[in-house]
JSON list of C-alpha atoms in Angstrom, two decimals:
[
{"chain": "A", "resi": 1, "resn": "GLY", "atom": "CA", "xyz": [106.11, 104.31, 119.20]},
{"chain": "A", "resi": 2, "resn": "ALA", "atom": "CA", "xyz": [104.04, 102.00, 116.92]},
{"chain": "A", "resi": 3, "resn": "VAL", "atom": "CA", "xyz": [105.87, 98.83, 117.79]},
{"chain": "A", "resi": 4, "resn": "VAL", "atom": "CA", "xyz": [104.47, 95.62, 116.83]},
{"chain": "A", "resi": 5, "resn": "SER", "atom": "CA", "xyz": [105.77, 92.21, 118.13]},
{"chain": "A", "resi": 6, "resn": "GLN", "atom": "CA", "xyz": [105.43, 88.68, 117.13]},
{"chain": "A", "resi": 7, "resn": "HIS", "atom": "CA", "xyz": [106.08, 85.44, 119.07]},
{"chain": "A", "resi": 8, "resn": "PRO", "atom": "CA", "xyz": [107.75, 83.24, 118.67]},
{"chain": "A", "resi": 9, "resn": "SER", "atom": "CA", "xyz": [109.91, 84.52, 116.26]},
{"chain": "A", "resi": 10, "resn": "ARG", "atom": "CA", "xyz": [111.03, 81.03, 115.11]},
{"chain": "A", "resi": 11, "resn": "VAL", "atom": "CA", "xyz": [109.12, 77.69, 115.38]},
{"chain": "A", "resi": 12, "resn": "ILE", "atom": "CA", "xyz": [109.97, 74.28, 114.25]},
{"chain": "A", "resi": 13, "resn": "CYS", "atom": "CA", "xyz": [107.20, 71.76, 114.56]},
{"chain": "A", "resi": 14, "resn": "LYS", "atom": "CA", "xyz": [106.05, 68.12, 113.40]},
{"chain": "A", "resi": 15, "resn": "SER", "atom": "CA", "xyz": [103.79, 67.62, 110.51]},
{"chain": "A", "resi": 16, "resn": "GLY", "atom": "CA", "xyz": [100.12, 67.43, 111.84]},
{"chain": "A", "resi": 17, "resn": "THR", "atom": "CA", "xyz": [100.42, 69.61, 114.50]},
{"chain": "A", "resi": 18, "resn": "SER", "atom": "CA", "xyz": [99.22, 72.99, 115.10]},
{"chain": "A", "resi": 19, "resn": "VAL", "atom": "CA", "xyz": [101.02, 76.41, 115.87]},
{"chain": "A", "resi": 20, "resn": "LYS", "atom": "CA", "xyz": [99.91, 79.28, 117.18]},
{"chain": "A", "resi": 21, "resn": "ILE", "atom": "CA", "xyz": [101.49, 82.79, 116.06]},
{"chain": "A", "resi": 22, "resn": "GLU", "atom": "CA", "xyz": [100.84, 86.03, 118.42]},
{"chain": "A", "resi": 23, "resn": "CYS", "atom": "CA", "xyz": [100.79, 89.55, 116.99]},
{"chain": "A", "resi": 24, "resn": "ARG", "atom": "CA", "xyz": [100.64, 92.35, 119.61]},
{"chain": "A", "resi": 25, "resn": "SER", "atom": "CA", "xyz": [100.52, 96.09, 119.14]},
{"chain": "A", "resi": 26, "resn": "LEU", "atom": "CA", "xyz": [102.64, 97.40, 122.22]},
{"chain": "A", "resi": 27, "resn": "ASP", "atom": "CA", "xyz": [101.84, 100.80, 122.17]},
{"chain": "A", "resi": 28, "resn": "PHE", "atom": "CA", "xyz": [98.85, 101.62, 120.33]},
{"chain": "A", "resi": 29, "resn": "GLN", "atom": "CA", "xyz": [95.48, 100.20, 119.78]},
{"chain": "A", "resi": 30, "resn": "ALA", "atom": "CA", "xyz": [95.18, 98.48, 116.24]},
{"chain": "A", "resi": 31, "resn": "THR", "atom": "CA", "xyz": [91.70, 98.96, 114.31]},
{"chain": "A", "resi": 32, "resn": "THR", "atom": "CA", "xyz": [92.78, 96.53, 111.92]},
{"chain": "A", "resi": 33, "resn": "MET", "atom": "CA", "xyz": [95.61, 93.66, 111.98]},
{"chain": "A", "resi": 34, "resn": "PHE", "atom": "CA", "xyz": [96.86, 91.73, 108.81]},
{"chain": "A", "resi": 35, "resn": "TRP", "atom": "CA", "xyz": [98.49, 88.61, 108.10]},
{"chain": "A", "resi": 36, "resn": "TYR", "atom": "CA", "xyz": [101.25, 88.35, 105.35]},
{"chain": "A", "resi": 37, "resn": "ARG", "atom": "CA", "xyz": [102.97, 85.36, 104.17]},
{"chain": "A", "resi": 38, "resn": "GLN", "atom": "CA", "xyz": [106.46, 85.42, 102.57]},
{"chain": "A", "resi": 39, "resn": "PHE", "atom": "CA", "xyz": [108.21, 82.95, 100.57]},
{"chain": "A", "resi": 40, "resn": "PRO", "atom": "CA", "xyz": [112.06, 82.96, 99.80]},
{"chain": "A", "resi": 41, "resn": "LYS", "atom": "CA", "xyz": [112.99, 85.98, 97.90]},
{"chain": "A", "resi": 42, "resn": "GLN", "atom": "CA", "xyz": [109.44, 86.88, 97.11]},
{"chain": "A", "resi": 43, "resn": "SER", "atom": "CA", "xyz": [106.99, 89.38, 98.04]},
{"chain": "A", "resi": 44, "resn": "LEU", "atom": "CA", "xyz": [104.54, 89.87, 100.64]},
{"chain": "A", "resi": 45, "resn": "MET", "atom": "CA", "xyz": [100.92, 87.85, 100.09]},
{"chain": "A", "resi": 46, "resn": "LEU", "atom": "CA", "xyz": [98.02, 89.14, 102.27]},
{"chain": "A", "resi": 47, "resn": "MET", "atom": "CA", "xyz": [96.52, 86.07, 103.71]},
{"chain": "A", "resi": 48, "resn": "ALA", "atom": "CA", "xyz": [93.70, 88.02, 106.11]},
{"chain": "A", "resi": 49, "resn": "THR", "atom": "CA", "xyz": [92.45, 91.08, 107.37]},
{"chain": "A", "resi": 50, "resn": "SER", "atom": "CA", "xyz": [90.76, 91.13, 110.71]},
{"chain": "A", "resi": 51, "resn": "ASN", "atom": "CA", "xyz": [89.23, 93.95, 112.90]},
{"chain": "A", "resi": 52, "resn": "GLU", "atom": "CA", "xyz": [88.83, 93.40, 116.59]},
{"chain": "A", "resi": 53, "resn": "GLY", "atom": "CA", "xyz": [85.77, 91.26, 117.43]},
{"chain": "A", "resi": 54, "resn": "SER", "atom": "CA", "xyz": [85.19, 90.46, 113.97]},
{"chain": "A", "resi": 55, "resn": "LYS", "atom": "CA", "xyz": [85.59, 87.39, 111.72]},
{"chain": "A", "resi": 56, "resn": "ALA", "atom": "CA", "xyz": [88.61, 87.69, 109.48]},
{"chain": "A", "resi": 57, "resn": "THR", "atom": "CA", "xyz": [88.21, 88.55, 105.84]},
{"chain": "A", "resi": 58, "resn": "TYR", "atom": "CA", "xyz": [90.61, 85.76, 103.97]},
{"chain": "A", "resi": 59, "resn": "GLU", "atom": "CA", "xyz": [92.18, 86.40, 100.65]},
{"chain": "A", "resi": 60, "resn": "GLN", "atom": "CA", "xyz": [91.09, 84.19, 97.52]},
{"chain": "A", "resi": 61, "resn": "GLY", "atom": "CA", "xyz": [92.84, 80.97, 97.95]},
{"chain": "A", "resi": 62, "resn": "VAL", "atom": "CA", "xyz": [93.47, 80.87, 101.67]},
{"chain": "A", "resi": 63, "resn": "GLU", "atom": "CA", "xyz": [91.94, 78.36, 103.68]},
{"chain": "A", "resi": 64, "resn": "LYS", "atom": "CA", "xyz": [89.95, 79.48, 106.40]},
{"chain": "A", "resi": 65, "resn": "ASP", "atom": "CA", "xyz": [89.96, 76.38, 108.10]},
{"chain": "A", "resi": 66, "resn": "LYS", "atom": "CA", "xyz": [93.48, 75.90, 108.16]},
{"chain": "A", "resi": 67, "resn": "PHE", "atom": "CA", "xyz": [94.59, 79.53, 108.99]},
{"chain": "A", "resi": 68, "resn": "LEU", "atom": "CA", "xyz": [92.56, 80.39, 111.97]},
{"chain": "A", "resi": 69, "resn": "ILE", "atom": "CA", "xyz": [92.84, 84.04, 112.87]},
{"chain": "A", "resi": 70, "resn": "ASN", "atom": "CA", "xyz": [91.30, 85.49, 116.09]},
{"chain": "A", "resi": 71, "resn": "HIS", "atom": "CA", "xyz": [91.32, 89.14, 116.93]},
{"chain": "A", "resi": 72, "resn": "ALA", "atom": "CA", "xyz": [90.35, 88.91, 120.45]},
{"chain": "A", "resi": 73, "resn": "SER", "atom": "CA", "xyz": [91.40, 92.87, 121.47]},
{"chain": "A", "resi": 74, "resn": "LEU", "atom": "CA", "xyz": [92.51, 95.89, 119.95]},
{"chain": "A", "resi": 75, "resn": "THR", "atom": "CA", "xyz": [96.29, 94.97, 120.68]},
{"chain": "A", "resi": 76, "resn": "LEU", "atom": "CA", "xyz": [96.20, 91.09, 120.20]},
{"chain": "A", "resi": 77, "resn": "SER", "atom": "CA", "xyz": [95.68, 88.99, 116.95]},
{"chain": "A", "resi": 78, "resn": "THR", "atom": "CA", "xyz": [96.65, 85.24, 116.86]},
{"chain": "A", "resi": 79, "resn": "LEU", "atom": "CA", "xyz": [97.09, 83.15, 113.61]},
{"chain": "A", "resi": 80, "resn": "THR", "atom": "CA", "xyz": [96.62, 79.47, 113.79]},
{"chain": "A", "resi": 81, "resn": "VAL", "atom": "CA", "xyz": [98.23, 77.02, 111.30]},
{"chain": "A", "resi": 82, "resn": "THR", "atom": "CA", "xyz": [96.23, 73.78, 112.23]},
{"chain": "A", "resi": 83, "resn": "SER", "atom": "CA", "xyz": [97.24, 70.45, 110.90]},
{"chain": "A", "resi": 84, "resn": "ALA", "atom": "CA", "xyz": [100.54, 71.95, 109.77]},
{"chain": "A", "resi": 85, "resn": "HIS", "atom": "CA", "xyz": [102.30, 70.47, 106.78]},
{"chain": "A", "resi": 86, "resn": "PRO", "atom": "CA", "xyz": [105.82, 71.05, 105.45]},
{"chain": "A", "resi": 87, "resn": "GLU", "atom": "CA", "xyz": [104.41, 73.47, 102.68]},
{"chain": "A", "resi": 88, "resn": "ASP", "atom": "CA", "xyz": [103.01, 75.64, 105.46]},
{"chain": "A", "resi": 89, "resn": "SER", "atom": "CA", "xyz": [106.54, 76.38, 105.93]},
{"chain": "A", "resi": 90, "resn": "SER", "atom": "CA", "xyz": [107.10, 79.99, 105.53]},
{"chain": "A", "resi": 91, "resn": "PHE", "atom": "CA", "xyz": [107.81, 83.50, 107.02]},
{"chain": "A", "resi": 92, "resn": "TYR", "atom": "CA", "xyz": [104.51, 84.71, 108.65]},
{"chain": "A", "resi": 93, "resn": "ILE", "atom": "CA", "xyz": [104.32, 88.42, 109.01]},
{"chain": "A", "resi": 94, "resn": "CYS", "atom": "CA", "xyz": [101.65, 90.50, 110.95]},
{"chain": "A", "resi": 95, "resn": "SER", "atom": "CA", "xyz": [101.09, 94.13, 110.62]},
{"chain": "A", "resi": 96, "resn": "ALA", "atom": "CA", "xyz": [98.80, 96.55, 112.43]},
{"chain": "A", "resi": 97, "resn": "ARG", "atom": "CA", "xyz": [97.06, 99.64, 111.60]},
{"chain": "A", "resi": 98, "resn": "THR", "atom": "CA", "xyz": [96.34, 102.51, 113.89]},
{"chain": "A", "resi": 99, "resn": "GLY", "atom": "CA", "xyz": [93.20, 104.73, 113.58]},
{"chain": "A", "resi": 100, "resn": "ARG", "atom": "CA", "xyz": [95.35, 107.83, 113.48]},
{"chain": "A", "resi": 101, "resn": "LEU", "atom": "CA", "xyz": [96.30, 109.87, 110.51]},
{"chain": "A", "resi": 102, "resn": "TYR", "atom": "CA", "xyz": [97.35, 108.29, 107.37]},
{"chain": "A", "resi": 103, "resn": "ASN", "atom": "CA", "xyz": [95.82, 105.30, 108.90]},
{"chain": "A", "resi": 104, "resn": "GLU", "atom": "CA", "xyz": [99.72, 104.23, 109.37]},
{"chain": "A", "resi": 105, "resn": "GLN", "atom": "CA", "xyz": [100.39, 100.43, 109.24]},
{"chain": "A", "resi": 106, "resn": "PHE", "atom": "CA", "xyz": [103.22, 98.95, 111.21]},
{"chain": "A", "resi": 107, "resn": "PHE", "atom": "CA", "xyz": [104.94, 95.71, 110.80]},
{"chain": "A", "resi": 108, "resn": "GLY", "atom": "CA", "xyz": [105.73, 92.84, 113.15]},
{"chain": "A", "resi": 109, "resn": "PRO", "atom": "CA", "xyz": [109.12, 91.27, 112.71]},
{"chain": "A", "resi": 110, "resn": "GLY", "atom": "CA", "xyz": [108.05, 88.17, 111.29]},
{"chain": "A", "resi": 111, "resn": "THR", "atom": "CA", "xyz": [108.02, 84.37, 112.29]},
{"chain": "A", "resi": 112, "resn": "ARG", "atom": "CA", "xyz": [109.60, 81.75, 110.34]},
{"chain": "A", "resi": 113, "resn": "LEU", "atom": "CA", "xyz": [107.88, 78.30, 110.93]},
{"chain": "A", "resi": 114, "resn": "THR", "atom": "CA", "xyz": [109.37, 75.53, 109.69]},
{"chain": "A", "resi": 115, "resn": "VAL", "atom": "CA", "xyz": [107.16, 72.03, 109.45]},
{"chain": "A", "resi": 116, "resn": "LEU", "atom": "CA", "xyz": [109.10, 68.91, 109.51]},
{"chain": "B", "resi": 10, "resn": "ALA", "atom": "CA", "xyz": [91.87, 95.18, 91.11]},
{"chain": "B", "resi": 11, "resn": "GLN", "atom": "CA", "xyz": [95.24, 97.16, 91.58]},
{"chain": "B", "resi": 12, "resn": "THR", "atom": "CA", "xyz": [98.65, 95.98, 90.69]},
{"chain": "B", "resi": 13, "resn": "VAL", "atom": "CA", "xyz": [102.15, 97.21, 91.23]},
{"chain": "B", "resi": 14, "resn": "THR", "atom": "CA", "xyz": [105.29, 96.27, 89.01]},
{"chain": "B", "resi": 15, "resn": "GLN", "atom": "CA", "xyz": [108.49, 96.54, 90.10]},
{"chain": "B", "resi": 16, "resn": "SER", "atom": "CA", "xyz": [111.07, 95.67, 86.96]},
{"chain": "B", "resi": 17, "resn": "GLN", "atom": "CA", "xyz": [114.30, 95.68, 88.56]},
{"chain": "B", "resi": 18, "resn": "PRO", "atom": "CA", "xyz": [114.86, 92.56, 90.41]},
{"chain": "B", "resi": 19, "resn": "GLU", "atom": "CA", "xyz": [118.40, 93.64, 91.36]},
{"chain": "B", "resi": 20, "resn": "MET", "atom": "CA", "xyz": [119.98, 96.67, 91.54]},
{"chain": "B", "resi": 21, "resn": "SER", "atom": "CA", "xyz": [123.72, 97.64, 92.47]},
{"chain": "B", "resi": 22, "resn": "VAL", "atom": "CA", "xyz": [125.19, 101.12, 93.74]},
{"chain": "B", "resi": 23, "resn": "GLN", "atom": "CA", "xyz": [128.47, 102.39, 94.87]},
{"chain": "B", "resi": 24, "resn": "GLU", "atom": "CA", "xyz": [128.55, 103.65, 98.27]},
{"chain": "B", "resi": 25, "resn": "ALA", "atom": "CA", "xyz": [127.93, 107.67, 98.61]},
{"chain": "B", "resi": 26, "resn": "GLU", "atom": "CA", "xyz": [126.29, 107.15, 94.77]},
{"chain": "B", "resi": 27, "resn": "THR", "atom": "CA", "xyz": [122.79, 107.68, 93.86]},
{"chain": "B", "resi": 28, "resn": "VAL", "atom": "CA", "xyz": [120.30, 105.02, 92.72]},
{"chain": "B", "resi": 29, "resn": "THR", "atom": "CA", "xyz": [116.81, 104.97, 91.44]},
{"chain": "B", "resi": 30, "resn": "LEU", "atom": "CA", "xyz": [114.29, 102.33, 91.88]},
{"chain": "B", "resi": 31, "resn": "SER", "atom": "CA", "xyz": [111.60, 101.91, 89.60]},
{"chain": "B", "resi": 32, "resn": "CYS", "atom": "CA", "xyz": [107.94, 101.18, 90.17]},
{"chain": "B", "resi": 33, "resn": "THR", "atom": "CA", "xyz": [104.52, 101.11, 88.01]},
{"chain": "B", "resi": 34, "resn": "TYR", "atom": "CA", "xyz": [101.21, 100.66, 89.24]},
{"chain": "B", "resi": 35, "resn": "ASP", "atom": "CA", "xyz": [97.66, 100.34, 88.18]},
{"chain": "B", "resi": 36, "resn": "THR", "atom": "CA", "xyz": [94.28, 101.71, 89.89]},
{"chain": "B", "resi": 37, "resn": "SER", "atom": "CA", "xyz": [91.14, 102.84, 88.73]},
{"chain": "B", "resi": 38, "resn": "GLU", "atom": "CA", "xyz": [90.74, 104.78, 91.76]},
{"chain": "B", "resi": 39, "resn": "SER", "atom": "CA", "xyz": [91.57, 108.20, 92.53]},
{"chain": "B", "resi": 40, "resn": "ASP", "atom": "CA", "xyz": [92.58, 108.52, 96.13]},
{"chain": "B", "resi": 41, "resn": "TYR", "atom": "CA", "xyz": [95.35, 106.33, 97.26]},
{"chain": "B", "resi": 42, "resn": "TYR", "atom": "CA", "xyz": [98.66, 106.19, 98.86]},
{"chain": "B", "resi": 43, "resn": "LEU", "atom": "CA", "xyz": [101.98, 105.07, 97.58]},
{"chain": "B", "resi": 44, "resn": "PHE", "atom": "CA", "xyz": [104.88, 103.36, 99.67]},
{"chain": "B", "resi": 45, "resn": "TRP", "atom": "CA", "xyz": [108.25, 102.34, 99.70]},
{"chain": "B", "resi": 46, "resn": "TYR", "atom": "CA", "xyz": [109.13, 99.81, 102.20]},
{"chain": "B", "resi": 47, "resn": "LYS", "atom": "CA", "xyz": [112.56, 98.30, 103.00]},
{"chain": "B", "resi": 48, "resn": "GLN", "atom": "CA", "xyz": [113.12, 94.92, 104.16]},
{"chain": "B", "resi": 49, "resn": "PRO", "atom": "CA", "xyz": [116.91, 94.23, 105.59]},
{"chain": "B", "resi": 50, "resn": "PRO", "atom": "CA", "xyz": [118.08, 90.87, 106.07]},
{"chain": "B", "resi": 51, "resn": "SER", "atom": "CA", "xyz": [116.58, 91.03, 109.54]},
{"chain": "B", "resi": 52, "resn": "ARG", "atom": "CA", "xyz": [113.04, 90.76, 107.49]},
{"chain": "B", "resi": 53, "resn": "GLN", "atom": "CA", "xyz": [111.47, 93.74, 109.43]},
{"chain": "B", "resi": 54, "resn": "MET", "atom": "CA", "xyz": [109.47, 95.87, 107.30]},
{"chain": "B", "resi": 55, "resn": "ILE", "atom": "CA", "xyz": [110.46, 99.43, 107.67]},
{"chain": "B", "resi": 56, "resn": "LEU", "atom": "CA", "xyz": [108.62, 102.32, 105.82]},
{"chain": "B", "resi": 57, "resn": "VAL", "atom": "CA", "xyz": [111.20, 104.32, 103.77]},
{"chain": "B", "resi": 58, "resn": "ILE", "atom": "CA", "xyz": [108.56, 106.94, 102.43]},
{"chain": "B", "resi": 59, "resn": "ARG", "atom": "CA", "xyz": [104.88, 107.78, 101.79]},
{"chain": "B", "resi": 60, "resn": "GLN", "atom": "CA", "xyz": [103.27, 109.68, 98.93]},
{"chain": "B", "resi": 61, "resn": "GLU", "atom": "CA", "xyz": [99.18, 110.73, 98.87]},
{"chain": "B", "resi": 62, "resn": "ALA", "atom": "CA", "xyz": [98.04, 110.62, 95.36]},
{"chain": "B", "resi": 63, "resn": "TYR", "atom": "CA", "xyz": [96.31, 114.11, 95.71]},
{"chain": "B", "resi": 64, "resn": "LYS", "atom": "CA", "xyz": [99.68, 115.79, 96.50]},
{"chain": "B", "resi": 65, "resn": "GLN", "atom": "CA", "xyz": [101.55, 117.10, 93.58]},
{"chain": "B", "resi": 66, "resn": "GLN", "atom": "CA", "xyz": [104.59, 117.70, 95.32]},
{"chain": "B", "resi": 67, "resn": "ASN", "atom": "CA", "xyz": [107.03, 114.71, 95.70]},
{"chain": "B", "resi": 68, "resn": "ALA", "atom": "CA", "xyz": [107.76, 113.31, 99.15]},
{"chain": "B", "resi": 69, "resn": "THR", "atom": "CA", "xyz": [111.09, 113.47, 100.46]},
{"chain": "B", "resi": 70, "resn": "GLU", "atom": "CA", "xyz": [112.72, 112.05, 103.69]},
{"chain": "B", "resi": 71, "resn": "ASN", "atom": "CA", "xyz": [116.43, 112.83, 104.28]},
{"chain": "B", "resi": 72, "resn": "ARG", "atom": "CA", "xyz": [118.37, 111.17, 101.63]},
{"chain": "B", "resi": 73, "resn": "PHE", "atom": "CA", "xyz": [114.94, 109.64, 100.12]},
{"chain": "B", "resi": 74, "resn": "SER", "atom": "CA", "xyz": [112.74, 111.16, 97.56]},
{"chain": "B", "resi": 75, "resn": "VAL", "atom": "CA", "xyz": [110.19, 110.12, 95.14]},
{"chain": "B", "resi": 76, "resn": "ASN", "atom": "CA", "xyz": [109.43, 111.15, 92.02]},
{"chain": "B", "resi": 77, "resn": "PHE", "atom": "CA", "xyz": [105.67, 110.64, 91.35]},
{"chain": "B", "resi": 78, "resn": "GLN", "atom": "CA", "xyz": [103.98, 110.68, 87.92]},
{"chain": "B", "resi": 79, "resn": "LYS", "atom": "CA", "xyz": [100.45, 110.26, 88.51]},
{"chain": "B", "resi": 80, "resn": "ALA", "atom": "CA", "xyz": [99.48, 110.42, 84.79]},
{"chain": "B", "resi": 81, "resn": "ALA", "atom": "CA", "xyz": [102.35, 107.76, 83.84]},
{"chain": "B", "resi": 82, "resn": "LYS", "atom": "CA", "xyz": [101.32, 105.85, 87.00]},
{"chain": "B", "resi": 83, "resn": "SER", "atom": "CA", "xyz": [104.91, 105.93, 88.38]},
{"chain": "B", "resi": 84, "resn": "PHE", "atom": "CA", "xyz": [106.66, 105.83, 91.25]},
{"chain": "B", "resi": 85, "resn": "SER", "atom": "CA", "xyz": [110.23, 105.72, 91.28]},
{"chain": "B", "resi": 86, "resn": "LEU", "atom": "CA", "xyz": [112.37, 106.08, 94.56]},
{"chain": "B", "resi": 87, "resn": "LYS", "atom": "CA", "xyz": [115.70, 107.88, 94.44]},
{"chain": "B", "resi": 88, "resn": "ILE", "atom": "CA", "xyz": [118.45, 107.19, 97.27]},
{"chain": "B", "resi": 89, "resn": "SER", "atom": "CA", "xyz": [121.09, 109.67, 97.26]},
{"chain": "B", "resi": 90, "resn": "ASP", "atom": "CA", "xyz": [124.60, 109.39, 99.02]},
{"chain": "B", "resi": 91, "resn": "SER", "atom": "CA", "xyz": [124.02, 105.51, 99.39]},
{"chain": "B", "resi": 92, "resn": "GLN", "atom": "CA", "xyz": [125.36, 103.83, 102.45]},
{"chain": "B", "resi": 93, "resn": "LEU", "atom": "CA", "xyz": [125.99, 100.40, 103.23]},
{"chain": "B", "resi": 94, "resn": "GLY", "atom": "CA", "xyz": [123.28, 100.21, 105.47]},
{"chain": "B", "resi": 95, "resn": "ASP", "atom": "CA", "xyz": [120.47, 100.89, 102.48]},
{"chain": "B", "resi": 96, "resn": "ALA", "atom": "CA", "xyz": [121.34, 97.55, 100.92]},
{"chain": "B", "resi": 97, "resn": "ALA", "atom": "CA", "xyz": [117.90, 95.81, 101.69]},
{"chain": "B", "resi": 98, "resn": "MET", "atom": "CA", "xyz": [115.09, 94.33, 99.53]},
{"chain": "B", "resi": 99, "resn": "TYR", "atom": "CA", "xyz": [112.72, 97.49, 98.54]},
{"chain": "B", "resi": 100, "resn": "PHE", "atom": "CA", "xyz": [109.14, 97.13, 98.13]},
{"chain": "B", "resi": 101, "resn": "CYS", "atom": "CA", "xyz": [106.82, 99.55, 96.35]},
{"chain": "B", "resi": 102, "resn": "ALA", "atom": "CA", "xyz": [103.16, 99.24, 97.72]},
{"chain": "B", "resi": 103, "resn": "LEU", "atom": "CA", "xyz": [99.89, 101.09, 96.52]},
{"chain": "B", "resi": 104, "resn": "ARG", "atom": "CA", "xyz": [97.09, 101.59, 99.11]},
{"chain": "B", "resi": 105, "resn": "VAL", "atom": "CA", "xyz": [93.70, 102.41, 97.91]},
{"chain": "B", "resi": 106, "resn": "GLY", "atom": "CA", "xyz": [91.73, 104.77, 99.79]},
{"chain": "B", "resi": 107, "resn": "TYR", "atom": "CA", "xyz": [92.44, 106.88, 102.70]},
{"chain": "B", "resi": 108, "resn": "THR", "atom": "CA", "xyz": [90.60, 105.49, 105.49]},
{"chain": "B", "resi": 109, "resn": "GLY", "atom": "CA", "xyz": [88.46, 102.27, 106.03]},
{"chain": "B", "resi": 110, "resn": "THR", "atom": "CA", "xyz": [89.49, 98.89, 107.45]},
{"chain": "B", "resi": 111, "resn": "ALA", "atom": "CA", "xyz": [88.74, 97.50, 103.64]},
{"chain": "B", "resi": 112, "resn": "SER", "atom": "CA", "xyz": [91.98, 99.15, 102.24]},
{"chain": "B", "resi": 113, "resn": "LYS", "atom": "CA", "xyz": [94.99, 97.11, 102.02]},
{"chain": "B", "resi": 114, "resn": "LEU", "atom": "CA", "xyz": [98.33, 97.30, 100.65]},
{"chain": "B", "resi": 115, "resn": "THR", "atom": "CA", "xyz": [99.42, 95.66, 97.33]},
{"chain": "B", "resi": 116, "resn": "PHE", "atom": "CA", "xyz": [103.04, 94.84, 97.01]},
{"chain": "B", "resi": 117, "resn": "GLY", "atom": "CA", "xyz": [105.41, 94.57, 94.17]},
{"chain": "B", "resi": 118, "resn": "THR", "atom": "CA", "xyz": [107.92, 91.89, 93.53]},
{"chain": "B", "resi": 119, "resn": "GLY", "atom": "CA", "xyz": [110.65, 93.76, 95.35]},
{"chain": "B", "resi": 120, "resn": "THR", "atom": "CA", "xyz": [114.16, 94.95, 94.26]},
{"chain": "B", "resi": 121, "resn": "ARG", "atom": "CA", "xyz": [117.06, 93.76, 96.02]},
{"chain": "B", "resi": 122, "resn": "LEU", "atom": "CA", "xyz": [119.72, 96.62, 96.27]},
{"chain": "B", "resi": 123, "resn": "GLN", "atom": "CA", "xyz": [123.40, 95.96, 96.76]},
{"chain": "B", "resi": 124, "resn": "VAL", "atom": "CA", "xyz": [125.68, 98.51, 98.20]},
{"chain": "B", "resi": 125, "resn": "THR", "atom": "CA", "xyz": [129.18, 98.07, 97.18]},
{"chain": "B", "resi": 126, "resn": "LEU", "atom": "CA", "xyz": [132.41, 100.08, 98.58]}
]
């Protein structure tokens, strides 16, 4: 149990276009979802935290208008990278937290975004 | 603010041997969790072990155990009988607060573990 999926796993787009990444908790309801960005050989950097039905809370330095996060249901959150540029190329990882004991947090497999 | 420091960018261990990965952290809070996550080449983050700060007993999960020194704010991971499948990036992480949506993970910079034959 406690599986988090991401779609797509890999996406290549042209500069200036928008890309949407989906994150789903497949067998549990996620009270909170998190979006991370990971550059090669670096750690995970938290971009934003979202609760179902609420606006996302963005970390300092993360552009809200560029990285749109929607948490429409307890099992789905989306990250839209608007007007993508080559510097947005990165590995994006979502994570979902249950409301159960320990508030366990489970990670998706990640999405590799390449902006040409 | 919370910080997590992993001072070993890379470590190497021979198969069947034991290796210890270091982690120190800083927080002014009294209630927190500490975690070790494994990120293999597939990039999927996998929880290795969890430690609650209020528990004095060190957590163990099969071949994985921690040495939690609360006063020293140290949280090292020991891997016994290392296997080739243990090769991965290991991240130490801290989460302040046991409940509440405001609590979030702070990650260290990671230690890349190589396992040799």
